[in-house]
Amino acid sequence: MSQTDTYAQIALIGAGPVGIEIAVALRQAGLDYVHLDAGQIGQTIVGFAPGTRFFSSNERIAIAGVPLQTPDQTKCTREQYLNYLRTIVQQFDLQIRTYERVNAIVREPGGFILNTEAIHGPNRCRVRKLILATGGTAGPRKLGITGENQNCVHHRFTDPHLYFRRKLLVVGGKNSAVEAALRCHHAGAQVSISYRRPALDSAHIKYWLYPEISGLISSGQIAAHWGTVPVAIDGSTVTLRDVQTGVQRTIETDFVLLQIGFHADMSLARMAGVELVGEREVPKINEATMETNVPDVFVAGTAVGGMQEQYRLFIENCHIHTGRIIAALTGKAPPSSEPVDYLRPES
Ligand SMILES: Cc1cc2nc3c(=O)[nH]c(=O)nc-3n(C[C@H](O)[C@H](O)[C@H](O)COP(=O)(O)OP(=O)(O)OC[C@H]3O[C@@H](n4cnc5c(N)ncnc54)[C@H](O)[C@@H]3O)c2cc1C
């Protein structure tokens, strides 16, 4: 195993939509940078189930000024968006070191050393500045209950086909859970839902999902266990506890699909010395520049929100990060915009 040293002015970590948008701008500004991603470009989107459509409209998730068109003018699918990202990387000839995870960041006088693990072994990069665009969905949230590690418990929604003619309990009540429940129902699964709140929140469920899920629940085609949380999974049964009364009941299922959100991995920011505020580990930044409390360390994209419970940062309100960072790096005036209060308590 060989170790290769790279020297660059800037390390950009993360090649999701926001990282790619920043890369285009760095290149256009003629800045010297190295771009790394632990997986393939758009790795977070790779993890969506096949055919998943974005909730956002196409113009809001278009990046780098490149229009995003779909053949039928509907919202973009996972596959169409990955195709779009590949095209942008080709069009701007972006050099991205995919499958190279940054494992450690060490501060040194005048910059940082990055220890990375590439496909063919460890590497090291020495840089003066860092841009962390590492996203907010490093891993699925877990329930932390007995039986959660069994094969019948799925923490990611990979394909509705898996549940054809099987009993499936979807845990969660936000858009991802509702969409998974609907898709699995249509794929021939016998679906039920457990959600800790007394009902779905119509104000926060996408308008094209809510009427359908409501209709299927009213007609008994999807069973809803409102106000419950799973407390144990034992082979073919799940024990649900009523959050109000504490009363437990057991239901039969073949699979449990947890759709209860994701956690962010803020470890790189921590290693770089960035102050992470509160339980949600929101990085401390100067909103005008996206620079953190550590000079020359910038955070961009959904990573800016830390561990988001109720997601408030999406691609559409992260475009502005690119302009702010480029302005800070080149000494130009930052673009103006509505500030987002990243530290506001979530409802
Ligand atoms: C089912 C589903 C539907 C969604 N729909 C929408 C939607 O409609 N609109 C929307 O805006 N958002 C949507 N999202 C969220 C969307 O995925 C994010 O908004 C978007 O991917 C964020 O972009 P980003 O560039 O900030 O981060 P990401 O896309 O998460 O990219 C971060 C990148 O950093 C890399 N990385 C992380 N750690 C390291 C490391 N240590 N070393 C190297 N690389 C690293 C990762 O591999 C990843 O590629 C959805 C998410 C899900 C799960």
Coordinates of C-alpha atoms and ligand atoms in Angstrom, one line a residue:
M1 CA 0.0 0.0 0.0
S2 CA 1.5 3.3 -1.1
Q3 CA 0.8 6.7 0.3
T4 CA 0.6 9.7 -2.0
D5 CA 0.9 13.2 -0.9
T6 CA -1.2 15.9 -2.6
Y7 CA -0.6 19.7 -2.1
A8 CA -3.4 22.1 -2.9
Q9 CA -4.7 25.4 -1.6
I10 CA -8.2 24.1 -0.9
A11 CA -9.7 20.7 0.0
L12 CA -13.4 20.4 -0.9
I13 CA -14.8 17.4 0.9
G14 CA -18.1 16.0 -0.4
A15 CA -19.4 15.6 -4.0
G16 CA -23.1 15.8 -3.4
P17 CA -25.1 18.5 -5.4
V18 CA -23.7 21.3 -3.2
G19 CA -20.1 20.1 -3.4
I20 CA -20.3 19.8 -7.1
E21 CA -21.8 23.2 -7.4
I22 CA -18.9 24.6 -5.4
A23 CA -16.4 22.7 -7.5
V24 CA -17.8 24.4 -10.7
A25 CA -17.4 27.8 -9.0
L26 CA -13.9 27.0 -7.7
R27 CA -12.8 26.0 -11.2
Q28 CA -14.4 29.0 -12.8
A29 CA -12.6 31.2 -10.3
G30 CA -9.3 29.5 -11.2
L31 CA -8.7 28.4 -7.6
D32 CA -6.4 25.4 -6.8
Y33 CA -8.4 22.7 -5.1
V34 CA -8.6 19.0 -4.5
H35 CA -12.1 17.4 -4.4
L36 CA -12.7 14.2 -2.4
D37 CA -15.8 12.0 -1.8
A38 CA -16.0 8.9 0.3
G39 CA -18.3 7.3 -2.3
Q40 CA -19.3 8.1 -5.9
I41 CA -20.6 11.5 -6.8
G42 CA -24.1 12.1 -5.5
Q43 CA -23.6 9.2 -3.1
T44 CA -26.5 10.2 -0.9
I45 CA -28.9 10.2 -3.9
V46 CA -27.5 6.8 -5.0
G47 CA -29.0 5.6 -1.7
F48 CA -32.6 6.5 -2.7
A49 CA -34.8 3.6 -3.8
P50 CA -35.0 3.2 -7.6
G51 CA -37.4 5.6 -9.2
T52 CA -37.7 7.9 -6.2
R53 CA -38.7 11.4 -7.2
F54 CA -37.3 14.5 -5.6
F55 CA -39.8 16.5 -3.6
S56 CA -38.3 19.8 -4.8
S57 CA -39.1 21.1 -8.3
N58 CA -36.5 20.8 -10.9
E59 CA -35.4 24.4 -11.1
R60 CA -34.7 24.4 -7.4
I61 CA -32.4 21.5 -7.4
A62 CA -30.6 22.5 -10.7
I63 CA -27.0 23.5 -9.9
A64 CA -24.2 25.6 -11.4
G65 CA -26.6 27.4 -13.7
V66 CA -27.3 24.3 -15.8
P67 CA -31.0 23.8 -16.5
L68 CA -32.5 20.5 -15.3
Q69 CA -35.1 19.2 -17.7
T70 CA -37.1 16.0 -17.4
P71 CA -38.8 14.3 -20.4
D72 CA -42.3 14.7 -19.0
Q73 CA -41.7 18.0 -17.0
T74 CA -42.4 16.2 -13.7
K75 CA -40.2 16.2 -10.7
C76 CA -36.8 14.6 -11.3
T77 CA -36.2 11.0 -10.4
R78 CA -33.1 9.6 -8.6
E79 CA -31.8 8.2 -11.9
Q80 CA -32.4 11.5 -13.9
Y81 CA -30.7 13.5 -11.2
L82 CA -27.6 11.2 -11.1
N83 CA -27.5 11.5 -14.8
Y84 CA -27.6 15.3 -14.5
L85 CA -24.8 15.3 -11.9
R86 CA -22.6 13.1 -14.1
T87 CA -23.2 15.4 -17.1
I88 CA -22.2 18.5 -15.0
V89 CA -19.0 16.8 -13.9
Q90 CA -18.2 16.0 -17.5
Q91 CA -19.3 19.4 -18.9
F92 CA -17.0 21.3 -16.5
D93 CA -14.4 18.5 -16.5
L94 CA -14.3 18.3 -12.7
Q95 CA -11.6 16.2 -11.2
I96 CA -13.2 14.4 -8.2
R97 CA -11.4 11.7 -6.2
T98 CA -14.3 9.4 -5.7
Y99 CA -14.2 6.5 -3.2
E100 CA -11.7 8.4 -1.1
R101 CA -12.9 9.0 2.4
V102 CA -11.3 11.6 4.6
N103 CA -10.7 9.9 7.9
A104 CA -8.8 12.5 9.8
I105 CA -8.0 16.2 9.7
V106 CA -5.0 17.5 11.6
R107 CA -4.2 21.1 12.0
E108 CA -0.7 22.2 11.2
P109 CA 0.9 25.7 11.0
G110 CA -0.7 27.4 8.0
G111 CA -3.1 24.7 7.1
F112 CA -4.3 21.1 7.5
I113 CA -3.3 17.6 6.8
L114 CA -6.0 15.2 5.6
N115 CA -5.5 11.5 6.0
T116 CA -7.6 9.7 3.5
E117 CA -8.5 6.1 2.5
A118 CA -8.7 5.7 -1.3
I119 CA -9.6 2.5 -3.1
H120 CA -6.0 1.5 -3.4
G121 CA -4.8 2.5 0.0
P122 CA -4.2 5.5 2.2
N123 CA -3.3 9.0 0.9
R124 CA -2.4 12.3 2.5
C125 CA -3.3 15.9 1.4
R126 CA -1.8 19.1 2.7
V127 CA -4.0 22.1 2.2
R128 CA -4.4 25.6 3.4
K129 CA -8.2 25.8 3.4
L130 CA -11.1 23.4 3.9
I131 CA -14.6 23.3 2.6
L132 CA -16.8 20.7 4.3
A133 CA -19.8 19.8 2.1
T134 CA -20.3 16.4 3.8
G135 CA -24.1 16.5 4.0
G136 CA -26.5 15.7 6.7
T137 CA -27.5 12.1 6.1
A138 CA -24.4 10.0 7.0
G139 CA -26.5 7.2 8.4
P140 CA -30.1 6.2 9.3
R141 CA -31.4 7.0 12.8
K142 CA -31.9 3.9 14.9
L143 CA -34.6 3.1 17.5
G144 CA -32.1 1.4 19.9
I145 CA -34.5 -1.4 20.8
T146 CA -34.3 -5.1 21.2
G147 CA -34.3 -7.0 17.9
E148 CA -33.4 -4.0 15.8
N149 CA -30.3 -5.7 14.3
Q150 CA -32.3 -8.6 12.8
N151 CA -32.3 -9.1 9.0
C152 CA -36.0 -8.4 8.9
V153 CA -35.4 -4.8 10.0
H154 CA -34.4 -2.5 7.2
H155 CA -33.0 1.0 8.0
R156 CA -33.0 2.1 4.4
F157 CA -35.7 2.0 1.8
T158 CA -34.0 0.3 -1.1
D159 CA -36.7 -1.3 -3.2
P160 CA -40.5 -1.8 -2.8
H161 CA -40.1 -5.1 -4.6
L162 CA -38.6 -6.7 -1.5
Y163 CA -41.9 -6.5 0.3
F164 CA -44.2 -8.0 -2.4
R165 CA -46.9 -10.2 -0.8
R166 CA -45.2 -9.7 2.6
K167 CA -46.4 -7.9 5.8
L168 CA -44.5 -4.7 6.2
L169 CA -44.5 -2.3 9.2
V170 CA -43.2 1.2 8.2
V171 CA -42.1 3.2 11.2
G172 CA -42.3 7.0 10.8
G173 CA -44.8 9.6 9.6
K174 CA -43.0 12.1 7.5
N175 CA -42.7 12.3 3.7
S176 CA -40.2 9.5 3.4
A177 CA -42.2 7.1 5.5
V178 CA -45.5 8.0 3.7
E179 CA -43.9 7.6 0.3
A180 CA -42.4 4.3 1.2
A181 CA -45.7 3.1 2.6
L182 CA -47.5 4.1 -0.6
R183 CA -44.9 2.6 -2.9
C184 CA -44.8 -0.7 -1.0
H185 CA -48.6 -0.9 -0.9
H186 CA -48.7 -0.4 -4.7
A187 CA -46.0 -3.1 -5.1
G188 CA -48.2 -5.6 -3.4
A189 CA -47.1 -5.4 0.2
Q190 CA -49.5 -5.6 3.2
V191 CA -48.5 -2.3 4.8
S192 CA -49.1 -0.9 8.2
I193 CA -47.6 2.3 9.8
S194 CA -46.5 3.1 13.3
Y195 CA -46.0 6.8 14.1
R196 CA -45.4 8.3 17.5
R197 CA -47.7 11.3 16.8
P198 CA -51.5 11.1 17.0
A199 CA -51.9 11.6 13.2
L200 CA -50.0 12.6 10.1
D201 CA -49.3 16.3 9.9
S202 CA -51.1 17.4 6.7
A203 CA -49.2 20.7 6.7
H204 CA -45.9 18.8 6.4
I205 CA -46.8 15.9 4.1
K206 CA -46.5 16.7 0.4
Y207 CA -49.8 17.6 -1.2
W208 CA -49.6 14.8 -3.7
L209 CA -49.0 12.1 -1.0
Y210 CA -51.4 13.2 1.7
P211 CA -54.8 12.5 0.1
E212 CA -53.7 9.1 -1.1
I213 CA -52.3 7.9 2.2
S214 CA -55.3 9.3 4.0
G215 CA -57.7 7.5 1.6
L216 CA -55.9 4.2 1.9
I217 CA -55.9 4.4 5.7
S218 CA -59.6 5.4 5.9
S219 CA -60.5 2.5 3.7
G220 CA -58.4 0.1 5.8
Q221 CA -56.0 -0.9 3.0
I222 CA -53.1 0.5 5.1
A223 CA -53.3 0.0 8.9
A224 CA -52.2 2.9 11.0
H225 CA -51.0 2.6 14.6
W226 CA -51.0 6.3 15.6
G227 CA -49.3 7.4 18.8
T228 CA -47.2 4.3 19.0
V229 CA -43.5 3.5 19.1
P230 CA -41.9 0.1 18.6
V231 CA -40.3 -1.2 21.8
A232 CA -39.2 -4.7 20.7
I233 CA -38.9 -6.7 17.5
D234 CA -39.0 -10.5 17.8
G235 CA -38.9 -12.4 14.6
S236 CA -42.4 -12.2 13.2
T237 CA -43.8 -9.8 15.8
V238 CA -43.3 -6.2 16.8
T239 CA -44.4 -4.8 20.2
L240 CA -45.8 -1.3 19.9
R241 CA -46.2 0.9 23.0
D242 CA -48.9 3.6 23.1
V243 CA -47.0 6.8 23.9
Q244 CA -50.0 8.2 25.9
T245 CA -51.1 5.2 27.9
G246 CA -48.0 3.0 27.9
V247 CA -50.2 0.1 26.9
Q248 CA -48.4 -2.4 24.7
R249 CA -49.7 -4.5 21.8
T250 CA -48.1 -6.9 19.5
I251 CA -48.6 -7.0 15.7
E252 CA -47.4 -9.5 13.2
T253 CA -45.1 -8.5 10.4
D254 CA -42.4 -10.0 8.1
F255 CA -40.4 -6.8 7.8
V256 CA -39.9 -3.5 9.6
L257 CA -38.8 -0.5 7.5
L258 CA -37.5 2.3 9.6
Q259 CA -38.0 5.8 8.0
I260 CA -37.2 7.9 11.0
G261 CA -34.6 10.2 9.5
F262 CA -30.9 10.4 9.4
H263 CA -28.0 11.6 11.5
A264 CA -25.2 13.8 10.3
D265 CA -21.5 12.9 10.8
M266 CA -19.9 16.1 12.1
S267 CA -16.6 14.4 13.0
L268 CA -14.6 16.2 10.3
A269 CA -15.7 19.6 11.5
R270 CA -14.9 18.6 15.0
M271 CA -11.4 17.4 14.0
A272 CA -10.8 20.7 12.2
G273 CA -11.6 22.5 15.5
V274 CA -15.0 23.8 14.5
E275 CA -17.3 24.7 17.4
L276 CA -20.5 22.6 17.2
V277 CA -23.4 24.2 19.0
G278 CA -26.0 22.3 21.0
E279 CA -27.2 18.7 20.7
R280 CA -27.7 19.1 17.0
E281 CA -24.1 20.0 16.6
V282 CA -24.7 23.0 14.4
P283 CA -21.3 24.3 13.2
K284 CA -20.6 27.9 14.2
I285 CA -20.3 29.9 11.0
N286 CA -20.2 33.5 9.8
E287 CA -23.4 33.5 7.7
A288 CA -21.9 36.1 5.3
T289 CA -19.0 33.9 4.3
M290 CA -19.8 30.4 5.6
E291 CA -16.5 30.4 7.4
T292 CA -16.5 28.8 10.7
N293 CA -14.9 29.9 14.0
V294 CA -11.7 28.3 12.6
P295 CA -10.2 30.6 10.0
D296 CA -10.0 29.0 6.6
V297 CA -12.6 26.3 7.4
F298 CA -15.9 26.7 5.6
V299 CA -19.0 24.6 5.8
A300 CA -21.6 24.3 3.0
G301 CA -24.7 22.4 2.1
T302 CA -26.9 20.5 4.4
A303 CA -23.9 19.9 6.8
V304 CA -24.6 23.5 7.9
G305 CA -27.7 22.3 9.8
G306 CA -25.9 19.6 11.8
M307 CA -28.3 16.9 13.0
Q308 CA -31.6 18.1 11.6
E309 CA -34.7 16.7 13.1
Q310 CA -37.1 18.7 11.0
Y311 CA -35.2 19.3 7.8
R312 CA -34.9 23.0 7.0
L313 CA -31.9 22.9 4.7
F314 CA -32.3 21.5 1.2
I315 CA -30.4 21.9 -2.0
E316 CA -32.6 24.9 -2.9
N317 CA -31.6 27.0 0.1
C318 CA -27.9 26.0 -0.1
H319 CA -27.1 27.4 -3.5
I320 CA -26.3 30.7 -1.8
H321 CA -23.4 29.0 0.1
T322 CA -21.4 28.7 -3.1
G323 CA -21.5 32.4 -3.8
R324 CA -20.6 33.3 -0.3
I325 CA -17.6 31.0 -0.1
I326 CA -16.2 32.0 -3.5
A327 CA -16.6 35.6 -2.5
A328 CA -14.7 35.0 0.8
L329 CA -12.0 33.1 -1.0
T330 CA -11.5 35.7 -3.8
G331 CA -12.1 38.8 -1.6
K332 CA -15.3 39.9 -3.5
A333 CA -18.5 41.1 -2.0
P334 CA -20.8 38.2 -0.9
P335 CA -24.2 37.8 -2.5
S336 CA -27.1 39.0 -0.4
S337 CA -30.0 36.8 0.6
E338 CA -32.5 36.0 3.3
P339 CA -30.5 34.6 6.3
V340 CA -31.5 31.1 7.5
D341 CA -31.5 30.7 11.3
Y342 CA -29.7 27.4 11.6
L343 CA -29.8 27.5 15.4
R344 CA -33.6 28.2 15.6
P345 CA -35.2 25.4 17.7
E346 CA -37.0 23.0 15.5
S347 CA -40.8 22.7 15.8
Ligands
LIG1 C1 -35.7 10.0 0.0 C2 -35.1 11.4 0.0 C3 -35.6 12.4 -0.8 C4 -35.0 13.7 -0.8 N1 -35.6 14.7 -1.5 C5 -35.0 15.9 -1.5 C6 -35.6 16.9 -2.3 O1 -36.6 16.8 -2.9 N2 -34.9 18.1 -2.3 C7 -33.8 18.3 -1.6 O2 -33.2 19.4 -1.7 N3 -33.3 17.4 -0.9 C8 -33.8 16.2 -0.8 N4 -33.3 15.2 -0.1 C9 -32.1 15.5 0.7 C10 -31.0 15.5 -0.3 O3 -30.5 14.2 -0.4 C11 -30.0 16.5 0.2 O4 -30.7 17.8 0.2 C12 -28.8 16.7 -0.7 O5 -28.3 15.5 -1.1 C13 -27.8 17.5 0.1 O6 -26.7 17.8 -0.7 P1 -25.3 18.0 0.0 O7 -24.4 18.2 -1.2 O8 -25.4 19.1 1.0 O9 -25.0 16.7 0.8 P2 -25.0 15.2 0.2 O10 -25.7 15.0 -1.0 O11 -25.4 14.3 1.4 O12 -23.4 15.0 -0.1 C14 -22.4 14.8 0.9 C15 -21.3 14.0 0.3 O13 -20.2 14.0 1.3 C16 -19.6 12.8 1.2 N5 -18.8 12.6 2.5 C17 -19.3 12.6 3.7 N6 -18.4 12.3 4.6 C18 -17.2 12.3 3.9 C19 -15.8 12.0 4.3 N7 -15.5 11.8 5.6 N8 -14.9 12.0 3.3 C20 -15.3 12.2 2.0 N9 -16.5 12.4 1.6 C21 -17.5 12.4 2.5 C22 -20.7 11.8 1.0 O14 -20.2 10.6 0.5 C23 -21.6 12.6 0.1 O15 -21.4 12.2 -1.3 C24 -33.9 13.9 0.0 C25 -33.3 12.9 0.7 C26 -33.9 11.7 0.8 C27 -33.3 10.6 1.6

